[in-house]
PDB file of C-alpha atoms and ligand atoms in Angstrom:
ATOM      1  CA  MET A   1      -6.446 -15.461  11.248  1.00 35.00           C
ATOM      2  CA  ILE A   2      -7.369 -12.215   9.560  1.00 37.00           C
ATOM      3  CA  SER A   3      -6.982  -9.396  12.057  1.00 38.00           C
ATOM      4  CA  ARG A   4      -8.494  -5.948  11.853  1.00 38.00           C
ATOM      5  CA  SER A   5      -5.165  -4.579  10.713  1.00 40.00           C
ATOM      6  CA  MET A   6      -5.050  -7.060   7.854  1.00 39.00           C
ATOM      7  CA  LYS A   7      -8.302  -5.596   6.591  1.00 39.00           C
ATOM      8  CA  GLU A   8      -6.785  -2.121   6.712  1.00 41.00           C
ATOM      9  CA  THR A   9      -3.967  -3.385   4.522  1.00 44.00           C
ATOM     10  CA  PRO A  10      -5.994  -5.781   2.419  1.00 49.00           C
ATOM     11  CA  LEU A  11      -3.585  -8.562   1.516  1.00 54.00           C
ATOM     12  CA  HIS A  12      -6.573 -10.597   0.406  1.00 75.00           C
ATOM     13  CA  ALA A  13      -7.767  -7.764  -1.740  1.00 91.00           C
ATOM     14  CA  HIS A  14     -10.008  -8.392  -4.710  1.00 94.00           C
ATOM     15  CA  ILE A  15      -8.207  -7.477  -7.928  1.00 97.00           C
ATOM     16  CA  LEU A  16      -9.743  -7.123 -11.363  1.00 98.00           C
ATOM     17  CA  LEU A  17      -7.277  -7.731 -14.191  1.00 98.00           C
ATOM     18  CA  ILE A  18      -8.133  -6.478 -17.683  1.00 98.00           C
ATOM     19  CA  GLU A  19      -5.666  -7.954 -20.161  1.00 97.00           C
ATOM     20  CA  ASP A  20      -6.359  -9.258 -23.662  1.00 97.00           C
ATOM     21  CA  GLU A  21      -3.328 -11.521 -24.109  1.00 96.00           C
ATOM     22  CA  ARG A  22      -4.461 -14.852 -22.767  1.00 97.00           C
ATOM     23  CA  ASP A  23      -1.109 -16.186 -21.572  1.00 96.00           C
ATOM     24  CA  MET A  24      -0.352 -12.936 -19.804  1.00 95.00           C
ATOM     25  CA  ARG A  25      -3.837 -12.770 -18.275  1.00 97.00           C
ATOM     26  CA  GLU A  26      -3.876 -16.349 -17.036  1.00 97.00           C
ATOM     27  CA  GLY A  27      -0.271 -16.292 -15.869  1.00 96.00           C
ATOM     28  CA  LEU A  28      -0.735 -13.095 -13.897  1.00 97.00           C
ATOM     29  CA  ALA A  29      -4.019 -14.269 -12.395  1.00 97.00           C
ATOM     30  CA  LEU A  30      -2.420 -17.514 -11.283  1.00 97.00           C
ATOM     31  CA  ASN A  31       0.567 -15.777  -9.727  1.00 96.00           C
ATOM     32  CA  LEU A  32      -1.452 -13.052  -8.009  1.00 96.00           C
ATOM     33  CA  ARG A  33      -3.752 -15.701  -6.523  1.00 95.00           C
ATOM     34  CA  ALA A  34      -0.650 -17.476  -5.243  1.00 94.00           C
ATOM     35  CA  GLU A  35       0.256 -14.160  -3.560  1.00 92.00           C
ATOM     36  CA  GLY A  36      -3.059 -14.302  -1.695  1.00 91.00           C
ATOM     37  CA  PHE A  37      -5.145 -11.969  -3.831  1.00 94.00           C
ATOM     38  CA  GLU A  38      -8.622 -12.751  -5.062  1.00 94.00           C
ATOM     39  CA  VAL A  39      -8.442 -12.249  -8.831  1.00 97.00           C
ATOM     40  CA  ASP A  40     -11.140 -11.727 -11.435  1.00 97.00           C
ATOM     41  CA  THR A  41     -10.253 -11.226 -15.098  1.00 98.00           C
ATOM     42  CA  ALA A  42     -11.620  -9.622 -18.241  1.00 98.00           C
ATOM     43  CA  ALA A  43     -10.255  -9.944 -21.779  1.00 97.00           C
ATOM     44  CA  ASP A  44     -11.299  -6.553 -23.141  1.00 97.00           C
ATOM     45  CA  GLY A  45     -12.249  -3.102 -21.955  1.00 97.00           C
ATOM     46  CA  GLU A  46     -15.963  -3.552 -22.476  1.00 96.00           C
ATOM     47  CA  GLN A  47     -16.161  -6.714 -20.391  1.00 96.00           C
ATOM     48  CA  GLY A  48     -13.833  -5.111 -17.868  1.00 97.00           C
ATOM     49  CA  LEU A  49     -16.101  -2.095 -17.419  1.00 96.00           C
ATOM     50  CA  GLU A  50     -19.105  -4.386 -16.940  1.00 95.00           C
ATOM     51  CA  LYS A  51     -17.258  -6.254 -14.198  1.00 95.00           C
ATOM     52  CA  LEU A  52     -16.147  -2.984 -12.633  1.00 94.00           C
ATOM     53  CA  ARG A  53     -19.731  -1.777 -12.425  1.00 91.00           C
ATOM     54  CA  ASP A  54     -21.065  -5.116 -11.131  1.00 89.00           C
ATOM     55  CA  SER A  55     -18.433  -5.936  -8.554  1.00 88.00           C
ATOM     56  CA  THR A  56     -16.416  -3.604  -6.406  1.00 83.00           C
ATOM     57  CA  PRO A  57     -12.785  -4.666  -6.759  1.00 92.00           C
ATOM     58  CA  ASP A  58     -10.237  -3.152  -4.400  1.00 92.00           C
ATOM     59  CA  LEU A  59      -7.881  -2.510  -7.296  1.00 96.00           C
ATOM     60  CA  LEU A  60      -7.812  -2.649 -11.082  1.00 97.00           C
ATOM     61  CA  VAL A  61      -4.801  -3.826 -13.089  1.00 98.00           C
ATOM     62  CA  LEU A  62      -5.401  -2.402 -16.541  1.00 97.00           C
ATOM     63  CA  ASP A  63      -3.592  -3.180 -19.769  1.00 95.00           C
ATOM     64  CA  LEU A  64      -3.574  -0.194 -22.151  1.00 92.00           C
ATOM     65  CA  MET A  65      -3.735  -1.879 -25.542  1.00 91.00           C
ATOM     66  CA  LEU A  66      -7.084  -3.639 -25.496  1.00 94.00           C
ATOM     67  CA  PRO A  67      -9.675  -4.538 -28.124  1.00 92.00           C
ATOM     68  CA  LYS A  68     -13.117  -2.837 -28.210  1.00 90.00           C
ATOM     69  CA  VAL A  69     -12.535  -0.302 -25.440  1.00 94.00           C
ATOM     70  CA  ASP A  70      -8.855   0.437 -24.807  1.00 93.00           C
ATOM     71  CA  GLY A  71      -7.217   1.227 -21.481  1.00 94.00           C
ATOM     72  CA  HIS A  72      -7.277   5.004 -21.958  1.00 93.00           C
ATOM     73  CA  GLU A  73     -11.007   4.831 -22.616  1.00 95.00           C
ATOM     74  CA  VAL A  74     -11.509   2.608 -19.557  1.00 96.00           C
ATOM     75  CA  LEU A  75      -9.718   5.230 -17.434  1.00 94.00           C
ATOM     76  CA  ALA A  76     -11.926   7.948 -18.911  1.00 94.00           C
ATOM     77  CA  ARG A  77     -15.121   5.988 -18.190  1.00 93.00           C
ATOM     78  CA  ILE A  78     -14.014   5.228 -14.634  1.00 92.00           C
ATOM     79  CA  ARG A  79     -13.700   8.969 -14.054  1.00 86.00           C
ATOM     80  CA  GLU A  80     -16.964   9.843 -15.846  1.00 87.00           C
ATOM     81  CA  GLU A  81     -18.919   7.233 -13.932  1.00 86.00           C
ATOM     82  CA  HIS A  82     -17.196   8.020 -10.607  1.00 81.00           C
ATOM     83  CA  LEU A  83     -16.220   4.389 -10.140  1.00 83.00           C
ATOM     84  CA  ARG A  84     -13.979   4.529  -7.103  1.00 81.00           C
ATOM     85  CA  VAL A  85     -11.199   2.083  -7.840  1.00 90.00           C
ATOM     86  CA  PRO A  86      -7.434   2.495  -7.703  1.00 93.00           C
ATOM     87  CA  VAL A  87      -5.777   1.604 -11.019  1.00 95.00           C
ATOM     88  CA  ILE A  88      -2.356   0.262 -11.965  1.00 96.00           C
ATOM     89  CA  VAL A  89      -1.737   0.528 -15.706  1.00 94.00           C
ATOM     90  CA  LEU A  90       0.275  -2.079 -17.596  1.00 94.00           C
ATOM     91  CA  SER A  91       1.822  -0.898 -20.809  1.00 86.00           C
ATOM     92  CA  ALA A  92       4.270  -2.136 -23.396  1.00 79.00           C
ATOM     93  CA  ARG A  93       5.149   1.446 -24.168  1.00 66.00           C
ATOM     94  CA  GLY A  94       7.628   3.119 -21.872  1.00 62.00           C
ATOM     95  CA  GLY A  95       7.136   6.643 -23.174  1.00 64.00           C
ATOM     96  CA  SER A  96       6.932   9.240 -20.441  1.00 67.00           C
ATOM     97  CA  THR A  97       4.099  11.048 -22.257  1.00 69.00           C
ATOM     98  CA  ASP A  98       2.025   7.898 -22.077  1.00 78.00           C
ATOM     99  CA  LYS A  99       2.818   7.522 -18.393  1.00 79.00           C
ATOM    100  CA  VAL A 100       1.948  11.143 -17.629  1.00 80.00           C
ATOM    101  CA  ALA A 101      -1.282  10.844 -19.644  1.00 83.00           C
ATOM    102  CA  CYS A 102      -2.332   7.784 -17.617  1.00 85.00           C
ATOM    103  CA  LEU A 103      -1.480   9.339 -14.278  1.00 82.00           C
ATOM    104  CA  GLU A 104      -3.354  12.500 -15.252  1.00 82.00           C
ATOM    105  CA  ALA A 105      -6.295  10.362 -16.344  1.00 84.00           C
ATOM    106  CA  GLY A 106      -6.494   9.009 -12.812  1.00 84.00           C
ATOM    107  CA  ALA A 107      -4.211   5.957 -12.759  1.00 90.00           C
ATOM    108  CA  ASP A 108      -2.433   5.447  -9.440  1.00 90.00           C
ATOM    109  CA  ASP A 109       0.652   3.764 -10.820  1.00 91.00           C
ATOM    110  CA  TYR A 110       2.133   2.543 -14.067  1.00 90.00           C
ATOM    111  CA  VAL A 111       4.183  -0.591 -14.822  1.00 92.00           C
ATOM    112  CA  THR A 112       5.996  -1.032 -18.118  1.00 91.00           C
ATOM    113  CA  LYS A 113       6.108  -4.464 -19.753  1.00 90.00           C
ATOM    114  CA  PRO A 114       8.116  -6.567 -19.360  1.00 89.00           C
ATOM    115  CA  PHE A 115       7.972  -6.476 -15.570  1.00 92.00           C
ATOM    116  CA  GLY A 116       8.653  -8.950 -12.807  1.00 92.00           C
ATOM    117  CA  LEU A 117       5.874 -10.340 -10.665  1.00 93.00           C
ATOM    118  CA  ASP A 118       7.692  -8.992  -7.596  1.00 93.00           C
ATOM    119  CA  GLU A 119       7.554  -5.481  -8.978  1.00 94.00           C
ATOM    120  CA  LEU A 120       3.852  -5.662  -9.800  1.00 95.00           C
ATOM    121  CA  THR A 121       2.999  -7.224  -6.436  1.00 94.00           C
ATOM    122  CA  ALA A 122       4.973  -4.565  -4.587  1.00 93.00           C
ATOM    123  CA  ARG A 123       3.214  -1.802  -6.491  1.00 94.00           C
ATOM    124  CA  ILE A 124      -0.205  -3.385  -5.863  1.00 95.00           C
ATOM    125  CA  ARG A 125       0.519  -3.551  -2.128  1.00 92.00           C
ATOM    126  CA  ALA A 126       1.841   0.013  -2.103  1.00 92.00           C
ATOM    127  CA  VAL A 127      -1.292   1.342  -3.842  1.00 92.00           C
ATOM    128  CA  LEU A 128      -3.583  -0.655  -1.524  1.00 91.00           C
ATOM    129  CA  ARG A 129      -1.706   0.727   1.460  1.00 87.00           C
ATOM    130  CA  ARG A 130      -2.008   4.281   0.201  1.00 85.00           C
ATOM    131  CA  VAL A 131      -5.746   3.796  -0.317  1.00 83.00           C
ATOM    132  CA  ALA A 132      -6.142   2.224   3.129  1.00 79.00           C
ATOM    133  CA  ALA A 133      -4.150   5.084   4.637  1.00 73.00           C
ATOM    134  CA  SER A 134      -6.284   7.711   2.936  1.00 72.00           C
ATOM    135  CA  ASP A 135      -9.480   5.884   3.977  1.00 71.00           C
ATOM    136  CA  ALA A 136      -8.212   5.855   7.535  1.00 62.00           C
ATOM    137  CA  HIS A 137      -7.303   9.487   7.136  1.00 58.00           C
ATOM    138  CA  GLU A 138     -10.886  10.280   6.193  1.00 60.00           C
ATOM    139  CA  ALA A 139     -12.310   8.151   8.973  1.00 59.00           C
ATOM    140  CA  GLY A 140      -9.829   9.565  11.478  1.00 53.00           C
ATOM    141  CA  ALA A 141      -7.099   7.420  12.941  1.00 75.00           C
ATOM    142  CA  VAL A 142      -5.958   8.442  16.376  1.00 83.00           C
ATOM    143  CA  HIS A 143      -4.317   5.780  18.525  1.00 87.00           C
ATOM    144  CA  HIS A 144      -3.965   6.187  22.268  1.00 87.00           C
ATOM    145  CA  PHE A 145      -1.229   4.316  24.084  1.00 90.00           C
ATOM    146  CA  PRO A 146      -0.358   4.667  27.783  1.00 88.00           C
ATOM    147  CA  ASP A 147       2.270   7.395  27.242  1.00 90.00           C
ATOM    148  CA  LEU A 148       1.755   8.184  23.573  1.00 93.00           C
ATOM    149  CA  VAL A 149      -0.939   9.518  21.269  1.00 91.00           C
ATOM    150  CA  VAL A 150      -0.452   8.939  17.552  1.00 92.00           C
ATOM    151  CA  ASP A 151      -2.502  10.933  15.080  1.00 88.00           C
ATOM    152  CA  PHE A 152      -2.099   9.575  11.568  1.00 84.00           C
ATOM    153  CA  ARG A 153      -4.322  12.313  10.126  1.00 79.00           C
ATOM    154  CA  ARG A 154      -1.962  15.046  11.219  1.00 79.00           C
ATOM    155  CA  PHE A 155       1.262  12.992  11.134  1.00 84.00           C
ATOM    156  CA  THR A 156       1.915  13.807  14.784  1.00 89.00           C
ATOM    157  CA  VAL A 157       2.761  12.031  18.019  1.00 93.00           C
ATOM    158  CA  ALA A 158       2.209  13.492  21.455  1.00 93.00           C
ATOM    159  CA  ARG A 159       4.365  12.298  24.323  1.00 92.00           C
ATOM    160  CA  GLY A 160       5.191  13.810  27.695  1.00 89.00           C
ATOM    161  CA  GLY A 161       3.282  17.005  26.963  1.00 89.00           C
ATOM    162  CA  GLN A 162       5.192  17.556  23.716  1.00 90.00           C
ATOM    163  CA  GLU A 163       3.988  17.181  20.157  1.00 91.00           C
ATOM    164  CA  TYR A 164       6.319  15.869  17.456  1.00 91.00           C
ATOM    165  CA  GLN A 165       5.820  16.059  13.709  1.00 89.00           C
ATOM    166  CA  LEU A 166       6.391  12.830  11.782  1.00 88.00           C
ATOM    167  CA  SER A 167       7.701  12.706   8.232  1.00 85.00           C
ATOM    168  CA  ARG A 168       5.554  10.818   5.743  1.00 79.00           C
ATOM    169  CA  PHE A 169       7.901   7.814   5.858  1.00 83.00           C
ATOM    170  CA  GLU A 170       8.043   7.851   9.659  1.00 89.00           C
ATOM    171  CA  SER A 171       4.267   7.974   9.745  1.00 89.00           C
ATOM    172  CA  GLU A 172       3.878   5.090   7.299  1.00 88.00           C
ATOM    173  CA  ILE A 173       6.456   2.990   9.143  1.00 92.00           C
ATOM    174  CA  LEU A 174       4.731   3.651  12.449  1.00 94.00           C
ATOM    175  CA  ARG A 175       1.324   2.892  10.976  1.00 90.00           C
ATOM    176  CA  MET A 176       2.512  -0.452   9.688  1.00 91.00           C
ATOM    177  CA  LEU A 177       4.104  -1.332  13.024  1.00 95.00           C
ATOM    178  CA  VAL A 178       1.018  -0.230  14.989  1.00 92.00           C
ATOM    179  CA  ASP A 179      -1.336  -2.091  12.634  1.00 89.00           C
ATOM    180  CA  ARG A 180       0.677  -5.263  13.176  1.00 92.00           C
ATOM    181  CA  ARG A 181       1.508  -4.645  16.812  1.00 92.00           C
ATOM    182  CA  GLY A 182       2.743  -7.653  18.699  1.00 93.00           C
ATOM    183  CA  THR A 183       4.128  -9.259  15.532  1.00 95.00           C
ATOM    184  CA  VAL A 184       7.483  -8.836  13.840  1.00 96.00           C
ATOM    185  CA  VAL A 185       7.600  -6.583  10.798  1.00 96.00           C
ATOM    186  CA  THR A 186      10.681  -7.357   8.731  1.00 93.00           C
ATOM    187  CA  ARG A 187      12.866  -4.709   7.118  1.00 89.00           C
ATOM    188  CA  LYS A 188      11.904  -6.188   3.771  1.00 86.00           C
ATOM    189  CA  ASP A 189       8.180  -5.778   4.588  1.00 88.00           C
ATOM    190  CA  LEU A 190       8.837  -2.147   5.429  1.00 89.00           C
ATOM    191  CA  LEU A 191      10.858  -1.543   2.265  1.00 85.00           C
ATOM    192  CA  THR A 192       8.277  -3.173   0.038  1.00 83.00           C
ATOM    193  CA  GLU A 193       5.177  -1.734   1.619  1.00 83.00           C
ATOM    194  CA  VAL A 194       6.293   1.702   2.747  1.00 81.00           C
ATOM    195  CA  TRP A 195       8.658   2.511  -0.094  1.00 76.00           C
ATOM    196  CA  GLY A 196       7.030   0.263  -2.694  1.00 73.00           C
ATOM    197  CA  TYR A 197      10.319  -1.101  -3.990  1.00 63.00           C
ATOM    198  CA  THR A 198      11.577  -4.635  -3.903  1.00 57.00           C
ATOM    199  CA  HIS A 199      15.221  -3.600  -3.985  1.00 57.00           C
ATOM    200  CA  LEU A 200      16.832  -0.651  -2.293  1.00 59.00           C
ATOM    201  CA  PRO A 201      20.603  -0.181  -1.965  1.00 55.00           C
ATOM    202  CA  ASN A 202      20.503  -1.361   1.654  1.00 71.00           C
ATOM    203  CA  THR A 203      18.212  -1.863   4.590  1.00 73.00           C
ATOM    204  CA  ARG A 204      20.066   0.857   6.543  1.00 82.00           C
ATOM    205  CA  THR A 205      17.466   3.258   5.112  1.00 82.00           C
ATOM    206  CA  VAL A 206      14.876   1.547   7.301  1.00 87.00           C
ATOM    207  CA  ASP A 207      17.115   1.589  10.380  1.00 90.00           C
ATOM    208  CA  ASN A 208      17.815   5.302   9.934  1.00 90.00           C
ATOM    209  CA  HIS A 209      14.122   6.121   9.775  1.00 91.00           C
ATOM    210  CA  ILE A 210      13.442   3.926  12.807  1.00 95.00           C
ATOM    211  CA  ALA A 211      16.156   5.786  14.722  1.00 95.00           C
ATOM    212  CA  ARG A 212      14.539   9.138  13.897  1.00 94.00           C
ATOM    213  CA  LEU A 213      11.098   7.782  14.756  1.00 96.00           C
ATOM    214  CA  ARG A 214      12.340   6.546  18.150  1.00 97.00           C
ATOM    215  CA  LYS A 215      13.612  10.002  19.053  1.00 95.00           C
ATOM    216  CA  LYS A 216      10.019  11.183  18.777  1.00 95.00           C
ATOM    217  CA  ILE A 217       8.059   8.317  20.283  1.00 96.00           C
ATOM    218  CA  GLU A 218      10.403   6.859  22.883  1.00 95.00           C
ATOM    219  CA  ALA A 219      11.074   8.393  26.296  1.00 93.00           C
ATOM    220  CA  ASN A 220      14.555   6.847  26.023  1.00 94.00           C
ATOM    221  CA  PRO A 221      15.457   6.047  22.388  1.00 95.00           C
ATOM    222  CA  ASP A 222      18.358   3.875  23.579  1.00 94.00           C
ATOM    223  CA  ARG A 223      15.953   1.658  25.509  1.00 95.00           C
ATOM    224  CA  PRO A 224      12.874   1.641  23.286  1.00 95.00           C
ATOM    225  CA  GLN A 225       9.596   0.540  24.867  1.00 94.00           C
ATOM    226  CA  HIS A 226       7.363   0.889  21.804  1.00 95.00           C
ATOM    227  CA  VAL A 227       9.384  -0.046  18.727  1.00 96.00           C
ATOM    228  CA  VAL A 228      11.705  -2.849  19.740  1.00 96.00           C
ATOM    229  CA  THR A 229      14.400  -4.394  17.570  1.00 96.00           C
ATOM    230  CA  VAL A 230      14.081  -8.061  16.675  1.00 95.00           C
ATOM    231  CA  HIS A 231      17.725  -8.744  15.915  1.00 93.00           C
ATOM    232  CA  GLY A 232      18.518  -9.700  12.360  1.00 89.00           C
ATOM    233  CA  ILE A 233      14.857  -9.564  11.330  1.00 92.00           C
ATOM    234  CA  GLY A 234      13.119  -6.287  11.892  1.00 94.00           C
ATOM    235  CA  TYR A 235      10.947  -4.514  14.425  1.00 96.00           C
ATOM    236  CA  ARG A 236       7.928  -5.062  16.633  1.00 97.00           C
ATOM    237  CA  PHE A 237       5.499  -2.574  18.144  1.00 96.00           C
ATOM    238  CA  GLU A 238       4.859  -3.619  21.730  1.00 94.00           C
ATOM    239  CA  SER A 239       2.358  -1.261  23.342  1.00 87.00           C
ATOM    240  CA  GLU A 240      -1.319  -2.047  23.565  1.00 84.00           C
ATOM    241  CA  PRO A 241      -3.752   0.777  22.801  1.00 79.00           C
ATOM    242  CA  LEU A 242      -5.910   2.177  25.597  1.00 80.00           C
ATOM    243  CA  GLU A 243      -8.914   2.180  23.315  1.00 60.00           C
ATOM    244  CA  GLU A 244      -9.798   1.168  19.795  1.00 53.00           C
ATOM    245  CA  PRO A 245      -9.399   3.992  17.290  1.00 47.00           C
ATOM    246  CA  ALA A 246     -12.645   5.379  15.953  1.00 47.00           C
TER     247      ALA A 246
HETATM  248 CA1  LIG B 301      -2.796  -5.791 -24.697  1.00 92.43          CA
END
């Protein structure tokens, strides 16, 4: 079942992959499809731009060294033509100048070859989440619960006549829990999707942020009613909203 929250964090997102090396292109496409993404491919920048204009992918994975129109040129055209698509650049070069140039040219993230599929997938999900969050930000995302109002635009929660400011991480954690309310969100899900890393030193980072979050959203942080611990696995948001957010 694809819930509304799944659409906000599009796990079944449509990805366009522009990569000239056939083995790389086909291997990545195969693996990303196995991860649940819908994948379309192009073998050079020219064909890639045509597909970008014709379809509306949720994200572009763009190799830099491409025949005909290279990745830098593709980035430039995307900006000139106001094609709204988040971009993750793949590059064999690890030079920081190259990375800065791509980010300044509008790329959202940058992965240096060789990379693991886990790393790329995590970065894709992180970028999609950021885009979904900023879309929601534009549309307005205020959630009303019986004793709690969460405003993801302003990073605030209001409870018991008091307003609390959330940090960016607290806000992203809470958003993920609220989006998937009623289901367990594992610590690993939170690490991968909120922080965008597959490996952090330890999962205590998540627990520490949850503890700080609870002090703001729970009437009694020692007996949480909203964010409950699922022992050994992660957390679950339990409250039902009073009304659907706009
Ligand atoms: Ca290439």
